[in-house]
Short mmCIF file of C-alpha atoms in Angstrom, two decimals:
data_model
loop_
_atom_site.label_atom_id
_atom_site.label_comp_id
_atom_site.label_asym_id
_atom_site.label_seq_id
_atom_site.Cartn_x
_atom_site.Cartn_y
_atom_site.Cartn_z
CA MET V 7 -86.18 -3.66 -1.24
CA THR V 8 -87.46 -2.30 -4.54
CA HIS V 9 -85.26 -1.42 -7.46
CA PRO V 10 -83.45 1.91 -7.30
CA LEU V 11 -83.11 3.90 -10.48
CA SER V 12 -81.12 2.12 -13.15
CA LEU V 13 -77.55 1.84 -11.96
CA THR V 14 -75.85 2.50 -15.25
CA LEU V 15 -72.18 3.28 -15.56
CA SER V 16 -71.17 5.15 -18.67
CA LEU V 17 -68.27 4.15 -19.72
CA SER V 18 -54.44 -30.43 -9.01
CA LEU V 19 -52.33 -32.89 -9.69
CA SER V 20 -49.23 -34.37 -7.91
CA LEU V 21 -46.13 -34.59 -10.07
CA SER V 22 -45.50 -38.17 -11.19
CA PRO V 23 -41.83 -38.90 -11.92
CA GLY V 24 -42.65 -41.36 -14.68
CA LEU V 25 -45.29 -39.51 -16.68
CA GLU V 26 -45.99 -41.12 -20.02
CA ARG V 27 -44.96 -38.63 -22.69
CA GLN V 28 -47.39 -40.10 -25.19
CA ASN V 29 -50.27 -38.94 -23.00
CA PHE V 30 -49.23 -35.37 -23.78
CA THR V 31 -48.80 -35.81 -27.53
CA MET V 32 -51.62 -34.36 -29.59
CA ASN V 33 -52.56 -34.80 -33.21
CA ARG V 34 -50.20 -32.41 -34.98
CA ASN V 35 -52.11 -32.03 -38.23
CA LYS V 36 -55.42 -31.44 -36.50
CA ARG V 37 -53.95 -28.77 -34.22
CA GLU V 38 -52.21 -26.99 -37.07
CA LYS V 39 -55.55 -26.66 -38.86
CA GLU V 40 -57.26 -25.30 -35.75
CA TYR V 41 -54.86 -22.41 -35.09
CA TYR V 42 -53.66 -19.26 -36.80
CA SER V 43 -51.12 -16.59 -35.84
CA LEU V 44 -51.06 -12.81 -35.95
CA ASP V 45 -48.85 -10.11 -34.50
CA VAL V 46 -50.28 -8.09 -31.64
CA GLY V 47 -47.93 -5.26 -30.76
CA ASP V 48 -44.60 -6.84 -29.90
CA SER V 49 -46.12 -10.27 -29.38
CA THR V 50 -47.46 -13.01 -31.64
CA PHE V 51 -50.80 -14.55 -30.72
CA THR V 52 -51.40 -18.10 -31.98
CA VAL V 53 -55.03 -18.82 -31.23
CA LEU V 54 -57.86 -21.14 -32.17
CA LYS V 55 -59.66 -20.10 -35.34
CA ARG V 56 -62.89 -19.75 -33.39
CA TYR V 57 -61.43 -16.50 -32.01
CA GLN V 58 -61.50 -13.67 -34.56
CA ASN V 59 -61.12 -9.88 -34.68
CA LEU V 60 -58.33 -9.78 -32.09
CA ARG V 61 -57.55 -6.31 -30.78
CA PRO V 62 -55.00 -5.42 -28.09
CA ILE V 63 -56.64 -3.91 -25.03
CA GLY V 64 -54.08 -4.21 -22.25
CA SER V 65 -50.68 -5.38 -21.15
CA GLY V 66 -49.08 -5.87 -17.79
CA ALA V 67 -46.41 -7.71 -15.87
CA GLN V 68 -48.22 -11.03 -16.21
CA GLY V 69 -49.57 -10.94 -19.73
CA ILE V 70 -50.92 -9.30 -22.84
CA VAL V 71 -54.66 -9.22 -23.46
CA CYS V 72 -56.74 -8.96 -26.60
CA SER V 73 -60.45 -8.71 -27.09
CA ALA V 74 -61.85 -11.18 -29.61
CA TYR V 75 -65.09 -12.57 -30.92
CA ASP V 76 -65.71 -16.22 -30.06
CA HIS V 77 -67.69 -17.78 -32.91
CA ASN V 78 -68.50 -20.87 -30.85
CA LEU V 79 -70.05 -18.99 -27.96
CA GLU V 80 -71.16 -16.06 -30.17
CA ARG V 81 -69.84 -13.47 -27.77
CA ASN V 82 -66.93 -11.15 -27.18
CA VAL V 83 -64.19 -12.46 -24.90
CA ALA V 84 -60.81 -11.44 -23.51
CA ILE V 85 -57.78 -13.59 -24.35
CA LYS V 86 -54.79 -13.30 -22.03
CA LYS V 87 -51.43 -14.64 -23.18
CA LEU V 88 -49.27 -15.24 -20.14
CA SER V 89 -45.96 -13.46 -20.50
CA ARG V 90 -43.04 -15.90 -20.54
CA PRO V 91 -44.58 -18.16 -17.89
CA PHE V 92 -41.53 -20.42 -17.71
CA GLN V 93 -38.73 -17.88 -17.52
CA ASN V 94 -38.13 -18.64 -13.84
CA GLN V 95 -39.65 -20.41 -10.83
CA THR V 96 -41.54 -17.33 -9.67
CA HIS V 97 -43.33 -16.80 -12.98
CA ALA V 98 -43.99 -20.50 -13.42
CA LYS V 99 -45.46 -20.91 -9.94
CA ARG V 100 -47.57 -17.79 -10.39
CA ALA V 101 -48.93 -19.08 -13.71
CA TYR V 102 -49.76 -22.44 -12.15
CA ARG V 103 -51.48 -20.81 -9.19
CA GLU V 104 -53.54 -18.48 -11.37
CA LEU V 105 -54.68 -21.28 -13.65
CA VAL V 106 -55.58 -23.67 -10.82
CA LEU V 107 -57.51 -21.04 -8.88
CA MET V 108 -59.36 -19.73 -11.92
CA LYS V 109 -60.46 -23.29 -12.73
CA CYS V 110 -61.86 -23.68 -9.21
CA VAL V 111 -63.78 -20.47 -8.60
CA ASN V 112 -67.35 -20.04 -9.82
CA HIS V 113 -69.10 -16.90 -8.61
CA LYS V 114 -70.84 -14.06 -10.40
CA ASN V 115 -68.44 -11.55 -8.84
CA ILE V 116 -65.30 -13.44 -9.88
CA ILE V 117 -64.15 -13.30 -13.49
CA GLY V 118 -65.18 -16.43 -15.36
CA LEU V 119 -62.62 -18.64 -17.10
CA LEU V 120 -64.13 -19.72 -20.42
CA ASN V 121 -61.26 -21.61 -22.02
CA VAL V 122 -57.59 -22.52 -21.66
CA PHE V 123 -55.40 -23.63 -24.54
CA THR V 124 -51.89 -23.90 -25.92
CA PRO V 125 -51.01 -24.08 -29.62
CA GLN V 126 -48.00 -26.28 -28.92
CA LYS V 127 -48.39 -29.98 -29.62
CA THR V 128 -46.14 -31.65 -27.06
CA LEU V 129 -44.74 -31.02 -23.61
CA GLU V 130 -41.30 -30.52 -25.15
CA GLU V 131 -42.61 -27.69 -27.35
CA PHE V 132 -44.91 -26.21 -24.69
CA GLN V 133 -44.23 -22.48 -24.20
CA ASP V 134 -47.46 -20.48 -24.32
CA VAL V 135 -50.60 -20.46 -22.21
CA TYR V 136 -53.75 -18.60 -23.24
CA LEU V 137 -56.60 -17.90 -20.83
CA VAL V 138 -59.99 -16.93 -22.29
CA MET V 139 -62.17 -14.90 -19.94
CA GLU V 140 -65.30 -12.83 -19.85
CA LEU V 141 -64.87 -9.42 -21.43
CA MET V 142 -65.98 -6.49 -19.32
CA ASP V 143 -66.42 -2.81 -20.20
CA ALA V 144 -63.90 -1.08 -17.94
CA ASN V 145 -61.85 -1.46 -14.81
CA LEU V 146 -62.49 0.43 -11.62
CA CYS V 147 -59.86 3.06 -12.47
CA GLN V 148 -62.35 4.69 -14.82
CA VAL V 149 -65.22 4.39 -12.34
CA ILE V 150 -63.18 6.11 -9.63
CA GLN V 151 -63.23 9.28 -11.71
CA MET V 152 -67.03 9.28 -11.84
CA GLU V 153 -69.45 10.89 -9.44
CA LEU V 154 -71.32 7.94 -7.97
CA ASP V 155 -74.49 8.12 -5.93
CA HIS V 156 -74.83 6.02 -2.77
CA GLU V 157 -76.67 3.21 -4.59
CA ARG V 158 -73.90 2.69 -7.09
CA LEU V 159 -71.12 3.08 -4.53
CA SER V 160 -72.64 0.68 -2.03
CA TYR V 161 -73.65 -1.85 -4.70
CA LEU V 162 -70.14 -1.95 -6.16
CA LEU V 163 -68.71 -2.47 -2.67
CA TYR V 164 -71.27 -5.19 -1.94
CA GLN V 165 -70.18 -7.08 -5.04
CA MET V 166 -66.50 -6.75 -4.10
CA LEU V 167 -67.27 -8.18 -0.67
CA CYS V 168 -69.32 -11.05 -2.14
CA GLY V 169 -66.44 -12.01 -4.41
CA ILE V 170 -63.92 -11.76 -1.56
CA LYS V 171 -66.12 -13.85 0.72
CA HIS V 172 -66.32 -16.53 -1.96
CA LEU V 173 -62.52 -16.65 -2.11
CA HIS V 174 -62.07 -16.53 1.66
CA ALA V 175 -64.57 -19.39 2.07
CA ALA V 176 -62.02 -21.61 0.33
CA GLY V 177 -59.10 -20.11 2.24
CA ILE V 178 -57.99 -18.01 -0.74
CA ILE V 179 -56.56 -14.60 0.10
CA HIS V 180 -56.44 -12.45 -3.05
CA ARG V 181 -53.56 -10.24 -1.81
CA ASP V 182 -53.55 -7.92 -4.83
CA LEU V 183 -56.89 -6.12 -4.82
CA LYS V 184 -56.65 -2.76 -6.55
CA PRO V 185 -58.78 -0.76 -8.99
CA SER V 186 -57.09 -2.24 -12.07
CA ASN V 187 -57.89 -5.76 -10.82
CA ILE V 188 -61.61 -5.06 -10.50
CA VAL V 189 -63.68 -4.84 -13.66
CA VAL V 190 -67.20 -3.62 -14.28
CA LYS V 191 -69.84 -3.50 -16.95
CA SER V 192 -71.98 -0.52 -17.80
CA ASP V 193 -74.89 -2.11 -15.94
CA CYS V 194 -72.91 -1.79 -12.69
CA THR V 195 -72.04 -5.48 -12.37
CA LEU V 196 -68.56 -6.08 -10.96
CA LYS V 197 -66.03 -8.90 -11.04
CA ILE V 198 -62.67 -9.49 -9.35
CA LEU V 199 -59.83 -10.82 -11.44
CA ASP V 200 -56.12 -11.67 -11.57
CA PHE V 201 -55.14 -14.48 -9.22
CA GLY V 202 -51.43 -14.49 -10.00
CA LEU V 203 -50.67 -13.37 -6.45
CA ALA V 204 -53.57 -15.03 -4.66
CA ARG V 205 -52.69 -17.78 -2.24
CA THR V 206 -54.47 -20.17 0.03
CA ALA V 207 -54.33 -19.25 3.70
CA ALA V 208 -51.75 -21.11 5.73
CA THR V 209 -50.59 -20.86 9.29
CA GLY V 210 -47.01 -20.21 10.21
CA LEU V 211 -46.05 -18.64 6.89
CA LEU V 212 -44.39 -15.27 7.09
CA MET V 213 -45.50 -13.34 4.05
CA THR V 214 -43.20 -10.63 2.81
CA PRO V 215 -44.08 -7.04 1.84
CA TYR V 216 -43.65 -7.80 -1.86
CA VAL V 217 -47.14 -9.04 -2.57
CA VAL V 218 -49.62 -6.21 -2.91
CA THR V 219 -49.38 -3.14 -5.09
CA ARG V 220 -48.00 -0.45 -2.85
CA TYR V 221 -50.97 1.88 -2.33
CA TYR V 222 -53.35 -0.85 -1.13
CA ARG V 223 -50.84 -2.66 1.07
CA ALA V 224 -52.08 -3.28 4.60
CA PRO V 225 -49.97 -2.26 7.63
CA GLU V 226 -49.41 -5.87 8.65
CA VAL V 227 -47.87 -6.53 5.23
CA ILE V 228 -45.70 -3.41 5.28
CA LEU V 229 -44.43 -4.33 8.74
CA GLY V 230 -43.89 -8.02 8.07
CA MET V 231 -46.35 -9.32 10.63
CA GLY V 232 -47.85 -12.05 8.49
CA TYR V 233 -51.54 -11.69 7.74
CA GLN V 234 -54.96 -13.24 7.60
CA ALA V 235 -57.91 -12.91 5.24
CA ASN V 236 -58.92 -9.40 6.32
CA VAL V 237 -55.80 -8.05 4.63
CA ASP V 238 -58.16 -7.88 1.62
CA ILE V 239 -60.57 -5.71 3.64
CA TRP V 240 -57.89 -3.04 4.08
CA ALA V 241 -57.54 -2.96 0.29
CA VAL V 242 -61.31 -2.57 -0.13
CA GLY V 243 -61.21 0.33 2.36
CA CYS V 244 -58.47 2.02 0.33
CA ILE V 245 -60.47 1.50 -2.87
CA MET V 246 -63.66 2.83 -1.28
CA ALA V 247 -61.77 5.91 -0.05
CA GLU V 248 -60.42 6.44 -3.55
CA MET V 249 -63.93 6.25 -5.01
CA VAL V 250 -65.02 8.95 -2.56
CA ARG V 251 -61.97 11.19 -2.82
CA HIS V 252 -61.20 10.56 -6.51
CA LYS V 253 -57.55 10.17 -5.61
CA ILE V 254 -55.31 7.58 -3.96
CA LEU V 255 -55.63 7.57 -0.18
CA PHE V 256 -52.09 6.50 0.75
CA PRO V 257 -49.82 7.33 -2.25
CA GLY V 258 -46.52 6.08 -0.81
CA ARG V 259 -43.35 6.12 -2.90
CA ASP V 260 -41.87 3.09 -1.12
CA TYR V 261 -42.36 0.99 2.01
CA ILE V 262 -41.22 3.70 4.37
CA ASP V 263 -43.22 6.45 2.72
CA GLN V 264 -46.26 4.17 2.53
CA TRP V 265 -46.16 3.63 6.29
CA ASN V 266 -45.71 7.36 6.85
CA LYS V 267 -48.74 8.16 4.69
CA VAL V 268 -50.83 5.73 6.76
CA ILE V 269 -49.85 7.05 10.18
CA GLU V 270 -49.97 10.71 9.10
CA GLN V 271 -53.67 10.28 8.40
CA LEU V 272 -54.73 7.56 10.82
CA GLY V 273 -52.27 8.30 13.62
CA THR V 274 -49.41 6.33 15.16
CA PRO V 275 -50.81 3.03 16.45
CA SER V 276 -51.01 2.12 20.12
CA GLN V 277 -48.23 0.53 22.14
CA GLU V 278 -50.35 -2.63 22.22
CA PHE V 279 -50.01 -2.87 18.45
CA LEU V 280 -46.31 -1.99 18.45
CA MET V 281 -45.60 -4.83 20.86
CA LYS V 282 -46.77 -7.28 18.20
CA LEU V 283 -43.93 -6.25 15.89
CA ASN V 284 -40.59 -7.90 15.39
CA GLN V 285 -38.05 -6.16 17.65
CA SER V 286 -36.04 -4.49 14.88
CA VAL V 287 -39.19 -3.37 13.06
CA ARG V 288 -40.66 -2.05 16.32
CA THR V 289 -37.49 -0.06 17.01
CA TYR V 290 -37.72 1.49 13.57
CA VAL V 291 -41.43 2.32 13.92
CA GLU V 292 -40.97 3.77 17.41
CA ASN V 293 -38.23 6.05 16.09
CA ARG V 294 -40.48 7.57 13.47
CA PRO V 295 -42.24 10.85 14.23
CA ARG V 296 -45.47 10.34 16.14
CA TYR V 297 -48.73 11.51 14.57
CA ALA V 298 -52.06 12.12 16.23
CA GLY V 299 -53.92 11.44 12.99
CA TYR V 300 -57.29 12.85 12.00
CA SER V 301 -60.84 11.86 12.78
CA PHE V 302 -62.76 10.17 9.98
CA GLU V 303 -65.11 13.16 9.97
CA LYS V 304 -62.10 15.29 9.00
CA LEU V 305 -60.63 12.75 6.57
CA PHE V 306 -63.99 12.14 4.89
CA PRO V 307 -66.28 15.15 5.42
CA ASP V 308 -69.86 15.08 4.17
CA VAL V 309 -68.97 17.24 1.19
CA LEU V 310 -67.02 14.32 -0.36
CA PHE V 311 -70.09 12.09 -0.42
CA PRO V 312 -73.16 12.19 -2.64
CA ALA V 313 -76.43 13.47 -1.24
CA ASP V 314 -78.13 11.10 1.18
CA SER V 315 -80.39 8.60 -0.54
CA GLU V 316 -84.04 8.94 0.31
CA HIS V 317 -84.82 5.74 -1.59
CA ASN V 318 -82.56 3.34 0.31
CA LYS V 319 -81.80 5.53 3.34
CA LEU V 320 -78.09 5.37 2.54
CA LYS V 321 -76.14 8.19 4.14
CA ALA V 322 -72.67 9.69 4.23
CA SER V 323 -72.48 8.87 7.93
CA GLN V 324 -72.95 5.16 7.15
CA ALA V 325 -70.32 5.17 4.42
CA ARG V 326 -67.88 6.96 6.72
CA ASP V 327 -68.56 4.46 9.51
CA LEU V 328 -67.77 1.57 7.16
CA LEU V 329 -64.52 3.26 6.13
CA SER V 330 -63.57 3.73 9.78
CA LYS V 331 -64.03 -0.01 10.40
CA MET V 332 -62.08 -1.11 7.31
CA LEU V 333 -59.15 1.27 7.64
CA VAL V 334 -57.95 0.01 11.01
CA ILE V 335 -54.19 -0.42 11.37
CA ASP V 336 -54.48 -3.28 13.86
CA ALA V 337 -55.86 -6.18 11.80
CA SER V 338 -57.22 -7.88 14.94
CA LYS V 339 -59.61 -4.93 15.33
CA ARG V 340 -60.46 -4.54 11.63
CA ILE V 341 -63.90 -5.53 10.37
CA SER V 342 -64.24 -8.96 8.74
CA VAL V 343 -65.83 -9.57 5.36
CA ASP V 344 -68.89 -11.11 7.06
CA GLU V 345 -69.28 -8.09 9.33
CA ALA V 346 -68.85 -5.74 6.37
CA LEU V 347 -71.61 -7.53 4.46
CA GLN V 348 -73.94 -6.96 7.42
CA HIS V 349 -73.05 -3.27 7.69
CA PRO V 350 -76.04 -0.93 7.09
CA TYR V 351 -74.30 0.68 4.13
CA ILE V 352 -73.93 -2.71 2.43
CA ASN V 353 -76.68 -5.06 3.58
CA VAL V 354 -79.42 -3.33 1.58
CA TRP V 355 -78.26 -5.55 -1.29
CA TYR V 356 -77.82 -8.74 0.75
CA ASP V 357 -78.86 -11.87 -1.11
CA PRO V 358 -78.04 -15.29 0.41
CA THR V 359 -77.59 -16.88 -3.02
CA GLU V 360 -74.72 -14.46 -3.69
CA VAL V 361 -73.25 -14.07 -0.21
CA GLU V 362 -73.47 -17.74 0.73
CA ALA V 363 -72.69 -19.34 -2.62
CA PRO V 364 -70.87 -22.69 -2.33
CA PRO V 365 -67.12 -22.10 -1.87
CA PRO V 366 -64.71 -23.08 -4.64
CA LEU V 367 -63.27 -26.56 -4.25
CA ILE V 368 -59.48 -26.34 -4.19
CA THR V 369 -58.21 -29.74 -5.29
CA ASP V 370 -54.52 -28.96 -4.79
CA LYS V 371 -54.13 -28.70 -1.02
CA GLN V 372 -50.40 -27.93 -1.34
CA LEU V 373 -50.93 -25.14 -3.87
CA ASP V 374 -48.63 -22.68 -2.09
CA GLU V 375 -46.20 -25.03 -0.42
CA ARG V 376 -45.19 -26.65 -3.70
CA GLU V 377 -41.60 -26.06 -4.74
CA HIS V 378 -40.48 -27.35 -8.13
CA THR V 379 -37.98 -26.69 -10.86
CA VAL V 380 -39.12 -24.66 -13.85
CA GLU V 381 -39.41 -27.85 -15.91
CA GLU V 382 -41.56 -29.48 -13.24
CA TRP V 383 -43.83 -26.42 -13.07
CA LYS V 384 -44.07 -26.51 -16.84
CA GLU V 385 -45.19 -30.16 -16.73
CA LEU V 386 -47.78 -29.41 -14.05
CA ILE V 387 -49.22 -26.50 -16.04
CA TYR V 388 -49.33 -28.61 -19.19
CA LYS V 389 -51.31 -31.26 -17.33
CA GLU V 390 -53.78 -28.57 -16.20
CA VAL V 391 -54.23 -27.39 -19.80
CA LEU V 392 -54.81 -30.94 -21.03
CA ASP V 393 -57.20 -31.56 -18.15
CA TRP V 394 -59.24 -28.53 -19.26
CA GLU V 395 -59.30 -29.74 -22.86
CA GLU V 396 -60.59 -33.11 -21.68
CA ARG V 397 -63.42 -31.38 -19.82
CA THR V 398 -64.34 -29.20 -22.78
CA LYS V 399 -66.58 -29.96 -25.68
CA ASN V 400 -67.39 -27.49 -28.47
CA GLY V 401 -66.15 -24.61 -26.37
CA VAL V 402 -68.64 -25.13 -23.53
CA ILE V 403 -67.37 -26.26 -20.15
CA ARG V 404 -68.86 -29.61 -19.21
CA GLY V 405 -70.85 -29.55 -16.03
CA GLN V 406 -70.40 -25.81 -15.59
CA PRO V 407 -73.46 -23.82 -14.49
CA ALA V 408 -75.19 -22.05 -17.36
CA SER V 409 -74.54 -18.63 -15.83
CA LEU V 410 -70.80 -18.94 -16.44
CA GLY V 411 -71.18 -19.74 -20.10
CA ALA V 412 -73.78 -17.04 -20.71
CA ALA V 413 -72.78 -14.09 -22.84
CA VAL V 414 -71.33 -11.21 -20.88
CA SER V 415 -73.44 -8.79 -22.84
CA SER V 416 -76.61 -10.37 -21.51
CA SER V 417 -78.18 -9.23 -18.28
CA PRO V 418 -77.00 -11.03 -15.16
CA GLN V 419 -79.54 -12.84 -13.02
CA GLN V 420 -81.50 -10.21 -11.17
CA HIS V 421 -82.99 -10.27 -7.71
CA GLN V 422 -85.71 -7.89 -6.78
CA HIS V 423 -83.41 -5.73 -4.68
CA HIS V 424 -80.66 -5.45 -7.28
CA PRO V 425 -80.19 -2.59 -9.71
CA SER V 426 -81.72 -2.97 -13.11
CA THR V 427 -79.43 -3.63 -16.03
CA SER V 428 -80.66 -1.09 -18.54
CA SER V 429 -77.64 0.72 -19.84
CA SER V 430 -76.52 3.54 -22.02
CA ALA V 431 -73.66 3.26 -24.47
CA SER V 432 -70.91 1.38 -22.70
CA ALA V 433 -67.32 2.45 -22.28
CA ASN V 434 -64.70 1.16 -24.67
CA ASP V 435 -63.95 -2.49 -23.99
CA VAL V 436 -61.24 -2.90 -21.39
CA SER V 437 -59.43 -6.13 -20.68
CA SER V 438 -60.44 -8.59 -18.03
CA MET V 439 -57.04 -8.39 -16.38
CA SER V 440 -54.72 -6.10 -14.51
CA THR V 441 -52.97 -3.75 -16.91
CA ASP V 442 -50.62 -2.39 -14.28
CA PRO V 443 -47.26 -2.08 -16.05
CA THR V 444 -45.35 -1.20 -12.89
CA LEU V 445 -46.08 -4.37 -10.94
CA THR V 446 -42.74 -5.83 -9.85
CA ASP V 447 -43.88 -7.77 -6.80
CA THR V 448 -42.29 -11.18 -6.32
CA ASP V 449 -43.99 -14.21 -4.91
CA SER V 450 -43.71 -14.39 -1.16
CA SER V 451 -43.16 -18.11 -1.00
CA LEU V 452 -40.15 -17.77 -3.30
CA GLU V 453 -38.74 -14.74 -1.52
CA THR V 454 -35.69 -15.52 0.60
CA ALA V 455 -35.06 -12.12 2.19
CA SER V 456 -36.66 -11.59 5.58
CA THR V 457 -39.36 -9.01 6.05
CA THR V 458 -37.19 -7.15 8.49
CA THR V 459 -34.48 -6.87 5.85
CA ALA V 460 -37.04 -5.66 3.33
CA VAL V 461 -38.32 -2.92 5.62
CA ALA V 462 -34.79 -1.82 6.39
CA ALA V 463 -33.80 -1.95 2.74
CA ALA V 464 -36.74 0.23 1.83
CA ALA V 465 -35.09 3.20 3.48
CA THR V 466 -32.11 2.92 1.15
CA THR V 467 -34.14 2.35 -2.00
CA SER V 468 -36.74 5.06 -1.49
CA ALA V 469 -35.04 7.49 -3.80
CA ALA V 470 -35.14 5.06 -6.70
CA ALA V 471 -38.68 4.00 -5.99
CA ALA V 472 -39.83 7.60 -5.85
CA THR V 473 -39.15 7.97 -9.55
CA ALA V 474 -41.31 4.99 -10.52
CA PRO V 475 -44.79 5.78 -11.87
CA GLY V 476 -47.73 4.83 -9.69
CA PRO V 477 -49.60 1.62 -10.45
CA LEU V 478 -52.64 3.57 -11.60
CA GLY V 479 -50.74 5.73 -14.02
CA CYS V 480 -52.17 3.87 -17.01
CA CYS V 481 -55.70 4.70 -15.94
CA ARG V 482 -55.41 8.34 -15.02
#
């Protein structure tokens, strides 16, 4: 397929009981000369001197982010300081998971990890973790407010699906896809970020409703059914709907209201689906008002979509069909990522080198089953930081493909069917991280309350939750 018009957006290691402490000790004088400190808002950043011109660009539940100029790589980067990673087991495990997964993934539609460091000199002093990532122009919150043509809409979705497929190929379920966790550049390239809640797929694990930002939470998560990889496809469907409607599709105030918003629009699910629910959850769902729901033609009429594309033959009817296959309450009948990539609205961009890229190699096979004390998590994370430093020379990752170390401002590798990368003035730099200040989700593997209890408790906490700002409030 030939180029469309320029698609420009204006804008692991096992814990050893007898670890040798001297292996962790670093040259104090050398490190003190390499670092400097400055106050950023309410936080102090102590960073390598190669990073200059730090400017705050985002903050969230998991960290504070600055843009900076990296004199070694001669490019702008984003530096994320993890917020109090060792305050409890949940935060420590999340920090470990994010670091391990970011070290493993290597795909053009997944944010690239460029460096990891700590200014502390010993394990005993270790408190801060800094992740250096590619700096993008904006997150998808800004793009949602734009009027996109079919080429841009379908290409952005294609890239989301490529990134998700790369994760799923290694058994990684992202679990927290949302507009603020998806970043773009003005040339329409897209990357997925923030793996603090991602986990590797495992059988027999009941995952609680506390894992995905409310509006993009799939029915199987709300109802405590456990879930598989296509839980991420529901989130993509919600994001696609938001890009078409320019507003959140299911803006629930709490678990109960979220479920109501889903069935009011899509209809009460069949008895076949209800029989899959835990008895107490099924009783609750069956006692809710029944809704017939609306057809997708009514939910997403032609007027919401851009004009049909003569160039690539992309049409509103195709986009609507894709939505109808993603937004399916019963996950067993929902489209898979592979099927979505073959859908006529998406496959115009299909490139085997992107879709079938080698999966990330997860070295820690017990990544999610691990349970440790805070001190043990701290030691594991410190080992990961030291491991990175051993693999790094002059700021360039040893053995890493050139594409990952290339400057973000340069044009990505192009294929003849991809959009060109000519761009107008870009949007103000926005952090390569989620800046959702209202995220309060806890890690499912550390959650002791049953899903049934959580669903029941939601009814009593709805009033309080209703007063909380939505997760996209910072972007709207």
